PDB file of C-alpha atoms in Angstrom:
ATOM      1  CA  UNK F 380     -15.496 -67.876  73.050  1.00  0.00           C
ATOM      2  CA  UNK F 381     -16.260 -66.252  76.402  1.00  0.00           C
ATOM      3  CA  UNK F 382     -19.887 -64.337  76.647  1.00  0.00           C
ATOM      4  CA  UNK F 383     -20.648 -61.933  78.812  1.00  0.00           C
ATOM      5  CA  UNK F 384     -23.651 -59.264  80.449  1.00  0.00           C
ATOM      6  CA  UNK F 385     -22.816 -56.334  82.168  1.00  0.00           C
ATOM      7  CA  UNK F 386     -25.413 -53.603  83.180  1.00  0.00           C
ATOM      8  CA  UNK F 387     -23.123 -49.897  83.193  1.00  0.00           C
ATOM      9  CA  UNK F 388     -25.834 -48.705  85.672  1.00  0.00           C
ATOM     10  CA  UNK F 389     -25.897 -45.222  83.918  1.00  0.00           C
ATOM     11  CA  UNK F 390     -22.478 -44.886  82.130  1.00  0.00           C
ATOM     12  CA  UNK F 391     -22.658 -40.838  81.523  1.00  0.00           C
ATOM     13  CA  UNK F 392     -19.171 -38.512  81.407  1.00  0.00           C
ATOM     14  CA  UNK F 393     -21.766 -35.125  81.447  1.00  0.00           C
ATOM     15  CA  UNK F 394     -21.070 -32.587  83.758  1.00  0.00           C
ATOM     16  CA  UNK F 395     -23.111 -33.746  86.720  1.00  0.00           C
ATOM     17  CA  UNK F 396     -23.284 -37.446  85.992  1.00  0.00           C
ATOM     18  CA  UNK F 397     -20.908 -38.096  88.638  1.00  0.00           C
ATOM     19  CA  UNK F 398     -16.383 -37.739  88.580  1.00  0.00           C
ATOM     20  CA  UNK F 399     -16.254 -39.711  85.622  1.00  0.00           C
ATOM     21  CA  UNK F 400     -12.639 -40.398  86.048  1.00  0.00           C
ATOM     22  CA  UNK F 401     -13.451 -42.037  89.141  1.00  0.00           C
ATOM     23  CA  UNK F 402     -15.518 -44.580  87.092  1.00  0.00           C
ATOM     24  CA  UNK F 403     -12.923 -45.489  84.618  1.00  0.00           C
ATOM     25  CA  UNK F 404     -10.473 -46.668  87.725  1.00  0.00           C
ATOM     26  CA  UNK F 405     -13.044 -49.115  88.939  1.00  0.00           C
ATOM     27  CA  UNK F 406     -15.546 -50.562  85.628  1.00  0.00           C
ATOM     28  CA  UNK F 407     -12.066 -50.789  83.313  1.00  0.00           C
ATOM     29  CA  UNK F 408     -11.106 -53.433  85.832  1.00  0.00           C
ATOM     30  CA  UNK F 409     -14.170 -54.892  86.135  1.00  0.00           C
ATOM     31  CA  UNK F 410     -14.445 -55.183  81.870  1.00  0.00           C
ATOM     32  CA  UNK F 411     -11.008 -56.628  81.556  1.00  0.00           C
ATOM     33  CA  UNK F 412     -11.485 -59.024  83.692  1.00  0.00           C
ATOM     34  CA  UNK F 413     -14.486 -60.734  81.311  1.00  0.00           C
ATOM     35  CA  UNK F 414     -12.437 -61.347  78.819  1.00  0.00           C
ATOM     36  CA  UNK F 415     -15.166 -61.333  77.136  1.00  0.00           C
ATOM     37  CA  UNK F 416     -15.240 -62.446  73.184  1.00  0.00           C
ATOM     38  CA  UNK F 417     -18.824 -60.669  73.267  1.00  0.00           C
ATOM     39  CA  UNK F 418     -19.433 -58.013  75.806  1.00  0.00           C
ATOM     40  CA  UNK F 419     -23.419 -57.624  75.786  1.00  0.00           C
ATOM     41  CA  UNK F 420     -24.262 -53.575  77.991  1.00  0.00           C
ATOM     42  CA  UNK F 421     -26.675 -52.041  79.244  1.00  0.00           C
ATOM     43  CA  UNK F 422     -27.607 -48.545  80.404  1.00  0.00           C
ATOM     44  CA  UNK F 423     -24.803 -46.960  78.412  1.00  0.00           C
ATOM     45  CA  UNK F 424     -25.932 -42.694  77.852  1.00  0.00           C
ATOM     46  CA  UNK F 425     -25.209 -40.805  74.852  1.00  0.00           C
ATOM     47  CA  UNK F 426     -24.990 -36.948  74.086  1.00  0.00           C
ATOM     48  CA  UNK F 427     -23.837 -34.572  70.898  1.00  0.00           C
ATOM     49  CA  UNK F 428     -20.040 -33.229  71.485  1.00  0.00           C
ATOM     50  CA  UNK F 429     -21.283 -30.177  69.778  1.00  0.00           C
ATOM     51  CA  UNK F 430     -24.341 -28.138  69.017  1.00  0.00           C
ATOM     52  CA  UNK F 431     -25.419 -29.498  66.714  1.00  0.00           C
ATOM     53  CA  UNK F 432     -23.286 -33.099  66.093  1.00  0.00           C
ATOM     54  CA  UNK F 433     -24.545 -36.605  66.059  1.00  0.00           C
ATOM     55  CA  UNK F 434     -25.162 -37.815  69.612  1.00  0.00           C
ATOM     56  CA  UNK F 435     -22.441 -40.631  70.356  1.00  0.00           C
ATOM     57  CA  UNK F 436     -21.585 -42.632  73.281  1.00  0.00           C
ATOM     58  CA  UNK F 437     -19.220 -40.635  73.833  1.00  0.00           C
ATOM     59  CA  UNK F 438     -18.890 -42.709  77.479  1.00  0.00           C
ATOM     60  CA  UNK F 439     -18.334 -46.085  76.513  1.00  0.00           C
ATOM     61  CA  UNK F 440     -15.510 -44.845  74.064  1.00  0.00           C
ATOM     62  CA  UNK F 441     -13.675 -43.502  76.819  1.00  0.00           C
ATOM     63  CA  UNK F 442     -14.456 -46.125  78.995  1.00  0.00           C
ATOM     64  CA  UNK F 443     -12.855 -48.874  77.032  1.00  0.00           C
ATOM     65  CA  UNK F 444      -9.848 -46.929  75.215  1.00  0.00           C
ATOM     66  CA  UNK F 445      -6.814 -48.304  75.639  1.00  0.00           C
ATOM     67  CA  UNK F 446      -7.550 -51.679  76.193  1.00  0.00           C
ATOM     68  CA  UNK F 447      -8.874 -54.891  74.135  1.00  0.00           C
ATOM     69  CA  UNK F 448     -12.551 -53.400  73.827  1.00  0.00           C
ATOM     70  CA  UNK F 449     -11.503 -50.616  72.187  1.00  0.00           C
ATOM     71  CA  UNK F 450     -11.300 -52.060  68.736  1.00  0.00           C
ATOM     72  CA  UNK F 451     -14.287 -54.219  68.793  1.00  0.00           C
ATOM     73  CA  UNK F 452     -17.290 -54.033  66.679  1.00  0.00           C
ATOM     74  CA  UNK F 453     -19.819 -52.360  67.385  1.00  0.00           C
ATOM     75  CA  UNK F 454     -23.412 -52.034  67.507  1.00  0.00           C
ATOM     76  CA  UNK F 455     -25.694 -50.128  69.622  1.00  0.00           C
ATOM     77  CA  UNK F 456     -29.022 -49.921  70.233  1.00  0.00           C
ATOM     78  CA  UNK F 457     -31.203 -46.547  68.468  1.00  0.00           C
ATOM     79  CA  UNK F 458     -33.715 -44.405  69.907  1.00  0.00           C
ATOM     80  CA  UNK F 459     -37.633 -44.770  67.910  1.00  0.00           C
ATOM     81  CA  UNK F 460     -36.983 -42.849  65.225  1.00  0.00           C
ATOM     82  CA  UNK F 461     -34.264 -45.753  64.515  1.00  0.00           C
ATOM     83  CA  UNK F 462     -31.940 -42.557  63.246  1.00  0.00           C
ATOM     84  CA  UNK F 463     -28.530 -42.349  66.743  1.00  0.00           C
ATOM     85  CA  UNK F 464     -28.437 -43.710  70.158  1.00  0.00           C
ATOM     86  CA  UNK F 465     -31.136 -42.622  72.857  1.00  0.00           C
ATOM     87  CA  UNK F 466     -30.010 -40.363  75.597  1.00  0.00           C
ATOM     88  CA  UNK F 467     -30.307 -42.839  78.048  1.00  0.00           C
ATOM     89  CA  UNK F 468     -29.955 -46.296  78.818  1.00  0.00           C
ATOM     90  CA  UNK F 469     -29.080 -47.998  75.158  1.00  0.00           C
ATOM     91  CA  UNK F 470     -27.678 -51.452  74.828  1.00  0.00           C
ATOM     92  CA  UNK F 471     -24.160 -52.232  73.280  1.00  0.00           C
ATOM     93  CA  UNK F 472     -22.699 -55.530  71.643  1.00  0.00           C
ATOM     94  CA  UNK F 473     -18.781 -55.336  71.457  1.00  0.00           C
ATOM     95  CA  UNK F 474     -18.090 -58.003  69.307  1.00  0.00           C
ATOM     96  CA  UNK F 475     -14.368 -60.192  68.958  1.00  0.00           C
ATOM     97  CA  UNK F 476     -16.722 -61.850  66.143  1.00  0.00           C
ATOM     98  CA  UNK F 477     -17.296 -60.647  62.753  1.00  0.00           C
ATOM     99  CA  UNK F 478     -20.750 -59.392  62.917  1.00  0.00           C
ATOM    100  CA  UNK F 479     -23.063 -60.325  59.872  1.00  0.00           C
ATOM    101  CA  UNK F 480     -26.121 -58.569  60.711  1.00  0.00           C
ATOM    102  CA  UNK F 481     -27.891 -56.982  63.272  1.00  0.00           C
ATOM    103  CA  UNK F 482     -31.168 -55.540  63.950  1.00  0.00           C
ATOM    104  CA  UNK F 483     -33.198 -53.539  66.846  1.00  0.00           C
ATOM    105  CA  UNK F 484     -36.171 -55.108  67.928  1.00  0.00           C
ATOM    106  CA  UNK F 485     -38.698 -53.118  68.937  1.00  0.00           C
ATOM    107  CA  UNK F 486     -42.526 -53.247  68.379  1.00  0.00           C
ATOM    108  CA  UNK F 487     -41.942 -55.311  65.016  1.00  0.00           C
ATOM    109  CA  UNK F 488     -43.595 -58.641  66.552  1.00  0.00           C
ATOM    110  CA  UNK F 489     -45.972 -57.528  69.608  1.00  0.00           C
ATOM    111  CA  UNK F 490     -47.689 -53.919  68.715  1.00  0.00           C
ATOM    112  CA  UNK F 491     -48.125 -51.840  71.754  1.00  0.00           C
ATOM    113  CA  UNK F 492     -51.375 -52.942  73.896  1.00  0.00           C
ATOM    114  CA  UNK F 493     -54.292 -49.829  74.430  1.00  0.00           C
ATOM    115  CA  UNK F 494     -55.517 -48.850  77.752  1.00  0.00           C
ATOM    116  CA  UNK F 495     -56.888 -46.074  79.027  1.00  0.00           C
ATOM    117  CA  UNK F 496     -55.839 -45.751  82.546  1.00  0.00           C
ATOM    118  CA  UNK F 497     -58.240 -44.939  85.223  1.00  0.00           C
ATOM    119  CA  UNK F 498     -56.487 -43.039  87.722  1.00  0.00           C
ATOM    120  CA  UNK F 499     -54.525 -40.297  85.532  1.00  0.00           C
ATOM    121  CA  UNK F 500     -55.738 -36.628  85.902  1.00  0.00           C
ATOM    122  CA  UNK F 501     -57.363 -35.665  83.704  1.00  0.00           C
ATOM    123  CA  UNK F 502     -58.240 -39.674  82.452  1.00  0.00           C
ATOM    124  CA  UNK F 503     -57.331 -39.757  78.659  1.00  0.00           C
ATOM    125  CA  UNK F 504     -61.075 -40.261  76.994  1.00  0.00           C
ATOM    126  CA  UNK F 505     -59.992 -42.938  74.468  1.00  0.00           C
ATOM    127  CA  UNK F 506     -57.494 -45.664  74.790  1.00  0.00           C
ATOM    128  CA  UNK F 507     -53.242 -44.899  74.718  1.00  0.00           C
ATOM    129  CA  UNK F 508     -50.421 -47.085  73.498  1.00  0.00           C
ATOM    130  CA  UNK F 509     -48.592 -48.806  76.461  1.00  0.00           C
ATOM    131  CA  UNK F 510     -45.043 -48.430  74.721  1.00  0.00           C
ATOM    132  CA  UNK F 511     -41.721 -50.399  75.746  1.00  0.00           C
ATOM    133  CA  UNK F 512     -39.378 -48.482  76.826  1.00  0.00           C
ATOM    134  CA  UNK F 513     -36.435 -49.474  75.039  1.00  0.00           C
ATOM    135  CA  UNK F 514     -35.766 -52.210  72.147  1.00  0.00           C
ATOM    136  CA  UNK F 515     -34.421 -55.658  71.476  1.00  0.00           C
ATOM    137  CA  UNK F 516     -30.859 -55.812  69.901  1.00  0.00           C
ATOM    138  CA  UNK F 517     -30.763 -58.867  67.841  1.00  0.00           C
ATOM    139  CA  UNK F 518     -27.190 -59.532  66.345  1.00  0.00           C
ATOM    140  CA  UNK F 519     -26.018 -62.180  64.537  1.00  0.00           C
ATOM    141  CA  UNK F 520     -22.394 -63.177  64.573  1.00  0.00           C
ATOM    142  CA  UNK F 521     -19.629 -65.361  62.268  1.00  0.00           C
ATOM    143  CA  UNK F 522     -18.762 -67.610  66.079  1.00  0.00           C
ATOM    144  CA  UNK F 523     -16.436 -69.619  62.770  1.00  0.00           C
ATOM    145  CA  UNK F 524     -16.859 -73.364  60.826  1.00  0.00           C
ATOM    146  CA  UNK F 525     -20.182 -71.713  58.953  1.00  0.00           C
ATOM    147  CA  UNK F 526     -21.861 -71.455  62.563  1.00  0.00           C
ATOM    148  CA  UNK F 527     -23.681 -68.601  62.644  1.00  0.00           C
ATOM    149  CA  UNK F 528     -24.534 -67.157  66.607  1.00  0.00           C
ATOM    150  CA  UNK F 529     -27.309 -64.851  67.953  1.00  0.00           C
ATOM    151  CA  UNK F 530     -27.025 -62.978  70.570  1.00  0.00           C
ATOM    152  CA  UNK F 531     -30.103 -61.477  71.660  1.00  0.00           C
ATOM    153  CA  UNK F 532     -29.278 -57.988  74.233  1.00  0.00           C
ATOM    154  CA  UNK F 533     -32.057 -57.030  76.574  1.00  0.00           C
ATOM    155  CA  UNK F 534     -33.163 -54.701  79.279  1.00  0.00           C
ATOM    156  CA  UNK F 535     -36.207 -55.363  80.612  1.00  0.00           C
ATOM    157  CA  UNK F 536     -38.291 -52.947  82.349  1.00  0.00           C
ATOM    158  CA  UNK F 537     -37.887 -52.418  85.674  1.00  0.00           C
ATOM    159  CA  UNK F 538     -40.790 -53.662  88.106  1.00  0.00           C
ATOM    160  CA  UNK F 539     -40.971 -49.720  89.512  1.00  0.00           C
ATOM    161  CA  UNK F 540     -44.410 -47.484  88.607  1.00  0.00           C
ATOM    162  CA  UNK F 541     -44.884 -45.967  85.091  1.00  0.00           C
ATOM    163  CA  UNK F 542     -45.326 -42.448  85.792  1.00  0.00           C
ATOM    164  CA  UNK F 543     -49.455 -41.282  84.898  1.00  0.00           C
ATOM    165  CA  UNK F 544     -50.626 -37.431  84.474  1.00  0.00           C
ATOM    166  CA  UNK F 545     -51.408 -36.083  88.131  1.00  0.00           C
ATOM    167  CA  UNK F 546     -50.073 -39.064  90.095  1.00  0.00           C
ATOM    168  CA  UNK F 547     -47.103 -36.982  91.047  1.00  0.00           C
ATOM    169  CA  UNK F 548     -46.205 -34.614  92.870  1.00  0.00           C
ATOM    170  CA  UNK F 549     -42.609 -32.390  92.767  1.00  0.00           C
ATOM    171  CA  UNK F 550     -40.612 -34.682  94.777  1.00  0.00           C
ATOM    172  CA  UNK F 551     -41.212 -37.990  92.994  1.00  0.00           C
ATOM    173  CA  UNK F 552     -43.715 -38.889  95.693  1.00  0.00           C
ATOM    174  CA  UNK F 553     -47.052 -41.098  94.462  1.00  0.00           C
ATOM    175  CA  UNK F 554     -49.890 -38.436  95.331  1.00  0.00           C
ATOM    176  CA  UNK F 555     -52.213 -41.413  95.750  1.00  0.00           C
ATOM    177  CA  UNK F 556     -51.545 -45.491  96.702  1.00  0.00           C
ATOM    178  CA  UNK F 557     -54.245 -46.431  93.374  1.00  0.00           C
ATOM    179  CA  UNK F 558     -52.288 -44.062  91.421  1.00  0.00           C
ATOM    180  CA  UNK F 559     -49.141 -45.999  92.228  1.00  0.00           C
ATOM    181  CA  UNK F 560     -50.825 -49.399  91.702  1.00  0.00           C
ATOM    182  CA  UNK F 561     -52.019 -48.254  87.983  1.00  0.00           C
ATOM    183  CA  UNK F 562     -48.205 -47.567  87.439  1.00  0.00           C
ATOM    184  CA  UNK F 563     -46.972 -50.296  88.656  1.00  0.00           C
ATOM    185  CA  UNK F 564     -49.864 -52.392  86.712  1.00  0.00           C
ATOM    186  CA  UNK F 565     -48.348 -50.736  83.532  1.00  0.00           C
ATOM    187  CA  UNK F 566     -44.810 -51.402  83.925  1.00  0.00           C
ATOM    188  CA  UNK F 567     -45.613 -54.898  84.316  1.00  0.00           C
ATOM    189  CA  UNK F 568     -47.505 -54.800  80.970  1.00  0.00           C
ATOM    190  CA  UNK F 569     -44.159 -53.484  79.459  1.00  0.00           C
ATOM    191  CA  UNK F 570     -42.133 -55.618  80.831  1.00  0.00           C
ATOM    192  CA  UNK F 571     -44.294 -58.718  80.246  1.00  0.00           C
ATOM    193  CA  UNK F 572     -44.195 -57.559  76.572  1.00  0.00           C
ATOM    194  CA  UNK F 573     -40.782 -56.893  76.596  1.00  0.00           C
ATOM    195  CA  UNK F 574     -40.711 -60.440  77.709  1.00  0.00           C
ATOM    196  CA  UNK F 575     -43.103 -61.500  74.750  1.00  0.00           C
ATOM    197  CA  UNK F 576     -41.570 -59.777  71.519  1.00  0.00           C
ATOM    198  CA  UNK F 577     -38.036 -61.400  72.743  1.00  0.00           C
ATOM    199  CA  UNK F 578     -39.631 -64.790  72.433  1.00  0.00           C
ATOM    200  CA  UNK F 579     -40.717 -64.212  69.619  1.00  0.00           C
ATOM    201  CA  UNK F 580     -37.560 -63.040  68.180  1.00  0.00           C
ATOM    202  CA  UNK F 581     -36.674 -66.509  69.001  1.00  0.00           C
ATOM    203  CA  UNK F 582     -39.518 -68.672  68.170  1.00  0.00           C
ATOM    204  CA  UNK F 583     -38.737 -66.465  64.202  1.00  0.00           C
ATOM    205  CA  UNK F 584     -34.861 -67.863  65.160  1.00  0.00           C
ATOM    206  CA  UNK F 585     -35.604 -71.435  65.943  1.00  0.00           C
ATOM    207  CA  UNK F 586     -37.968 -71.293  62.685  1.00  0.00           C
ATOM    208  CA  UNK F 587     -35.123 -70.385  60.159  1.00  0.00           C
ATOM    209  CA  UNK F 588     -32.641 -72.071  61.581  1.00  0.00           C
ATOM    210  CA  UNK F 589     -33.726 -74.872  63.890  1.00  0.00           C
ATOM    211  CA  UNK F 590     -30.181 -75.919  65.411  1.00  0.00           C
ATOM    212  CA  UNK F 591     -29.319 -72.201  65.857  1.00  0.00           C
ATOM    213  CA  UNK F 592     -26.911 -71.251  68.830  1.00  0.00           C
ATOM    214  CA  UNK F 593     -29.164 -68.492  70.572  1.00  0.00           C
ATOM    215  CA  UNK F 594     -28.149 -66.445  73.926  1.00  0.00           C
ATOM    216  CA  UNK F 595     -30.949 -64.043  75.054  1.00  0.00           C
ATOM    217  CA  UNK F 596     -28.740 -62.580  77.696  1.00  0.00           C
ATOM    218  CA  UNK F 597     -28.753 -59.364  79.753  1.00  0.00           C
ATOM    219  CA  UNK F 598     -30.774 -57.946  82.617  1.00  0.00           C
ATOM    220  CA  UNK F 599     -34.127 -58.715  82.808  1.00  0.00           C
ATOM    221  CA  UNK F 600     -35.317 -57.115  85.914  1.00  0.00           C
ATOM    222  CA  UNK F 601     -37.039 -60.349  87.615  1.00  0.00           C
ATOM    223  CA  UNK F 602     -35.637 -64.054  88.192  1.00  0.00           C
ATOM    224  CA  UNK F 603     -35.277 -67.363  87.027  1.00  0.00           C
ATOM    225  CA  UNK F 604     -39.040 -68.114  88.092  1.00  0.00           C
ATOM    226  CA  UNK F 605     -40.561 -64.621  87.761  1.00  0.00           C
ATOM    227  CA  UNK F 606     -42.521 -64.637  84.483  1.00  0.00           C
ATOM    228  CA  UNK F 607     -40.558 -62.880  82.073  1.00  0.00           C
ATOM    229  CA  UNK F 608     -37.975 -65.675  82.383  1.00  0.00           C
ATOM    230  CA  UNK F 609     -40.224 -68.011  82.342  1.00  0.00           C
ATOM    231  CA  UNK F 610     -41.764 -66.563  78.898  1.00  0.00           C
ATOM    232  CA  UNK F 611     -38.065 -66.234  77.453  1.00  0.00           C
ATOM    233  CA  UNK F 612     -37.393 -70.237  78.607  1.00  0.00           C
ATOM    234  CA  UNK F 613     -40.659 -71.451  77.460  1.00  0.00           C
ATOM    235  CA  UNK F 614     -39.938 -74.051  80.048  1.00  0.00           C
ATOM    236  CA  UNK F 615     -41.522 -77.517  79.253  1.00  0.00           C
ATOM    237  CA  UNK F 616     -42.784 -77.480  83.380  1.00  0.00           C
ATOM    238  CA  UNK F 617     -44.877 -74.104  81.568  1.00  0.00           C
ATOM    239  CA  UNK F 618     -45.746 -75.740  77.613  1.00  0.00           C
ATOM    240  CA  UNK F 619     -46.766 -79.126  79.461  1.00  0.00           C
ATOM    241  CA  UNK F 620     -45.130 -80.412  76.116  1.00  0.00           C
ATOM    242  CA  UNK F 621     -42.356 -82.744  76.004  1.00  0.00           C
ATOM    243  CA  UNK F 622     -41.942 -82.266  71.986  1.00  0.00           C
ATOM    244  CA  UNK F 623     -41.184 -77.953  72.516  1.00  0.00           C
ATOM    245  CA  UNK F 624     -37.661 -79.608  74.471  1.00  0.00           C
ATOM    246  CA  UNK F 625     -35.456 -77.796  71.699  1.00  0.00           C
ATOM    247  CA  UNK F 626     -36.728 -75.237  71.745  1.00  0.00           C
ATOM    248  CA  UNK F 627     -36.455 -74.820  75.555  1.00  0.00           C
ATOM    249  CA  UNK F 628     -33.674 -71.591  76.363  1.00  0.00           C
ATOM    250  CA  UNK F 629     -31.208 -72.745  79.322  1.00  0.00           C
ATOM    251  CA  UNK F 630     -29.738 -70.322  81.974  1.00  0.00           C
ATOM    252  CA  UNK F 631     -26.449 -71.183  82.547  1.00  0.00           C
ATOM    253  CA  UNK F 632     -26.392 -69.421  85.881  1.00  0.00           C
ATOM    254  CA  UNK F 633     -27.994 -72.461  87.225  1.00  0.00           C
ATOM    255  CA  UNK F 634     -24.305 -73.831  87.358  1.00  0.00           C
ATOM    256  CA  UNK F 635     -22.511 -71.480  89.837  1.00  0.00           C
ATOM    257  CA  UNK F 636     -23.435 -72.540  93.607  1.00  0.00           C
ATOM    258  CA  UNK F 637     -26.380 -71.073  94.895  1.00  0.00           C
ATOM    259  CA  UNK F 638     -24.861 -69.163  97.930  1.00  0.00           C
ATOM    260  CA  UNK F 639     -23.075 -67.033  95.077  1.00  0.00           C
ATOM    261  CA  UNK F 640     -26.002 -66.939  92.592  1.00  0.00           C
ATOM    262  CA  UNK F 641     -26.563 -63.531  93.038  1.00  0.00           C
ATOM    263  CA  UNK F 642     -26.207 -59.882  90.356  1.00  0.00           C
ATOM    264  CA  UNK F 643     -27.529 -57.476  92.819  1.00  0.00           C
ATOM    265  CA  UNK F 644     -27.915 -57.203  96.407  1.00  0.00           C
ATOM    266  CA  UNK F 645     -31.684 -55.207  97.082  1.00  0.00           C
ATOM    267  CA  UNK F 646     -32.682 -53.682 100.538  1.00  0.00           C
ATOM    268  CA  UNK F 647     -30.260 -56.470 101.938  1.00  0.00           C
ATOM    269  CA  UNK F 648     -31.575 -59.371  99.797  1.00  0.00           C
ATOM    270  CA  UNK F 649     -29.060 -60.362  97.011  1.00  0.00           C
ATOM    271  CA  UNK F 650     -31.199 -61.557  93.438  1.00  0.00           C
ATOM    272  CA  UNK F 651     -30.390 -62.599  90.473  1.00  0.00           C
ATOM    273  CA  UNK F 652     -31.296 -60.513  87.948  1.00  0.00           C
ATOM    274  CA  UNK F 653     -28.818 -60.393  85.089  1.00  0.00           C
ATOM    275  CA  UNK F 654     -28.962 -63.970  82.952  1.00  0.00           C
ATOM    276  CA  UNK F 655     -27.239 -65.957  79.781  1.00  0.00           C
ATOM    277  CA  UNK F 656     -30.062 -68.120  78.055  1.00  0.00           C
ATOM    278  CA  UNK F 657     -29.090 -70.550  75.514  1.00  0.00           C
ATOM    279  CA  UNK F 658     -30.361 -72.848  72.870  1.00  0.00           C
ATOM    280  CA  UNK F 659     -29.574 -76.608  73.888  1.00  0.00           C
ATOM    281  CA  UNK F 660     -26.947 -76.755  70.852  1.00  0.00           C
ATOM    282  CA  UNK F 661     -25.126 -73.938  72.434  1.00  0.00           C
ATOM    283  CA  UNK F 662     -25.287 -75.682  75.366  1.00  0.00           C
ATOM    284  CA  UNK F 663     -23.883 -78.367  74.036  1.00  0.00           C
ATOM    285  CA  UNK F 664     -20.763 -76.106  74.152  1.00  0.00           C
ATOM    286  CA  UNK F 665     -20.937 -74.806  77.419  1.00  0.00           C
ATOM    287  CA  UNK F 666     -18.192 -74.904  79.857  1.00  0.00           C
ATOM    288  CA  UNK F 667     -18.010 -72.402  82.683  1.00  0.00           C
ATOM    289  CA  UNK F 668     -20.681 -69.222  83.931  1.00  0.00           C
ATOM    290  CA  UNK F 669     -18.595 -66.588  87.044  1.00  0.00           C
ATOM    291  CA  UNK F 670     -20.521 -64.141  88.377  1.00  0.00           C
ATOM    292  CA  UNK F 671     -18.650 -61.681  89.413  1.00  0.00           C
ATOM    293  CA  UNK F 672     -20.380 -60.196  92.835  1.00  0.00           C
ATOM    294  CA  UNK F 673     -17.472 -59.449  95.336  1.00  0.00           C
ATOM    295  CA  UNK F 674     -17.704 -55.939  95.570  1.00  0.00           C
ATOM    296  CA  UNK F 675     -21.592 -55.646  95.330  1.00  0.00           C
ATOM    297  CA  UNK F 676     -23.026 -52.791  97.671  1.00  0.00           C
ATOM    298  CA  UNK F 677     -26.925 -52.534  98.141  1.00  0.00           C
ATOM    299  CA  UNK F 678     -28.636 -50.670  95.818  1.00  0.00           C
ATOM    300  CA  UNK F 679     -30.908 -48.878  97.762  1.00  0.00           C
ATOM    301  CA  UNK F 680     -28.783 -48.026 101.284  1.00  0.00           C
ATOM    302  CA  UNK F 681     -24.996 -48.463 100.297  1.00  0.00           C
ATOM    303  CA  UNK F 682     -23.440 -44.974 102.221  1.00  0.00           C
ATOM    304  CA  UNK F 683     -22.152 -44.344  98.654  1.00  0.00           C
ATOM    305  CA  UNK F 684     -25.100 -43.519  97.134  1.00  0.00           C
ATOM    306  CA  UNK F 685     -25.005 -40.342  99.313  1.00  0.00           C
ATOM    307  CA  UNK F 686     -21.883 -39.235  96.394  1.00  0.00           C
ATOM    308  CA  UNK F 687     -22.659 -41.031  93.700  1.00  0.00           C
ATOM    309  CA  UNK F 688     -20.631 -44.568  93.121  1.00  0.00           C
ATOM    310  CA  UNK F 689     -18.845 -44.869  90.793  1.00  0.00           C
ATOM    311  CA  UNK F 690     -19.685 -48.536  90.776  1.00  0.00           C
ATOM    312  CA  UNK F 691     -22.609 -50.514  88.717  1.00  0.00           C
ATOM    313  CA  UNK F 692     -25.276 -51.782  91.391  1.00  0.00           C
ATOM    314  CA  UNK F 693     -25.180 -54.950  88.808  1.00  0.00           C
ATOM    315  CA  UNK F 694     -22.374 -57.812  89.209  1.00  0.00           C
ATOM    316  CA  UNK F 695     -21.400 -58.671  86.019  1.00  0.00           C
ATOM    317  CA  UNK F 696     -22.141 -62.463  84.498  1.00  0.00           C
ATOM    318  CA  UNK F 697     -20.209 -64.759  81.604  1.00  0.00           C
ATOM    319  CA  UNK F 698     -19.897 -68.157  80.246  1.00  0.00           C
ATOM    320  CA  UNK F 699     -17.609 -69.727  78.502  1.00  0.00           C
ATOM    321  CA  UNK F 700     -17.599 -71.989  75.451  1.00  0.00           C
ATOM    322  CA  UNK F 701     -16.164 -74.625  73.952  1.00  0.00           C
ATOM    323  CA  UNK F 702     -17.616 -74.384  70.321  1.00  0.00           C
ATOM    324  CA  UNK F 703     -16.728 -76.941  67.968  1.00  0.00           C
ATOM    325  CA  UNK F 704     -17.107 -76.858  63.746  1.00  0.00           C
ATOM    326  CA  UNK F 705     -19.954 -77.509  61.913  1.00  0.00           C
ATOM    327  CA  UNK F 706     -20.111 -80.451  60.750  1.00  0.00           C
TER     328      UNK F 706
END
């Protein structure tokens, strides 16, 4: 079984979103190369094809048309109302394995904290809810032999300052460093909160299935040793309790040589923001991991940014497992 994650970077086929035909020519071979049985995608945009029609992920439909992924089981995240996909940045799971259950978690386990901004203009009279930008997508798959595979697709908030009333001009520039700093603080709350909710979801799964096969994967917008990844992993170094070792999630990408262990190039710095974290039982079936980062450009200074590059500035990560029927 091959399990993969890939942030497709604002996949959209609406007019003004760049040359979509070029995107298909670049991205379709990357997807095919993954040979993924289960593929977790991030940043899939949706829109209505007719004025009053339902919102659809038409760009994804066009990207996978004619490929091995076209007729896979599909689960798409929904907006806060839970009725239809959001305009931007949906999560998608495409699976060869049958889907047994699926749900999304969005403030179901962690209520939004209340905060009264200091630099907002005007400053609100009362604290306001700080909500996450996206849900967590939980899909339970039939892995054969009576085994259930829990796939948790995540896209955590990027460490970029959140908007504050009256603190940005019409060109997207911050009016004060204090305003930017508070926006950066709020973004960190959102990212930390999403990570906590993902970990609590893992806890809930393990409470009901102590030997569960679990993979939490996606764009964490954080490195291996940063707080969001540590929160979801629950490493013994942090808890100080060896009895919790069976509940720790393990990053399979650590099997890749460090010189090749990057999924994003940010202003010349190679960093790993995309991860596959697995439970101990699933780790027993782990065989190998791959990062397809040979064509990565720099997400901030690539010349292609001037004409809307068809590339994604994230590299896909894939892990291979050899699952055996349960006893």
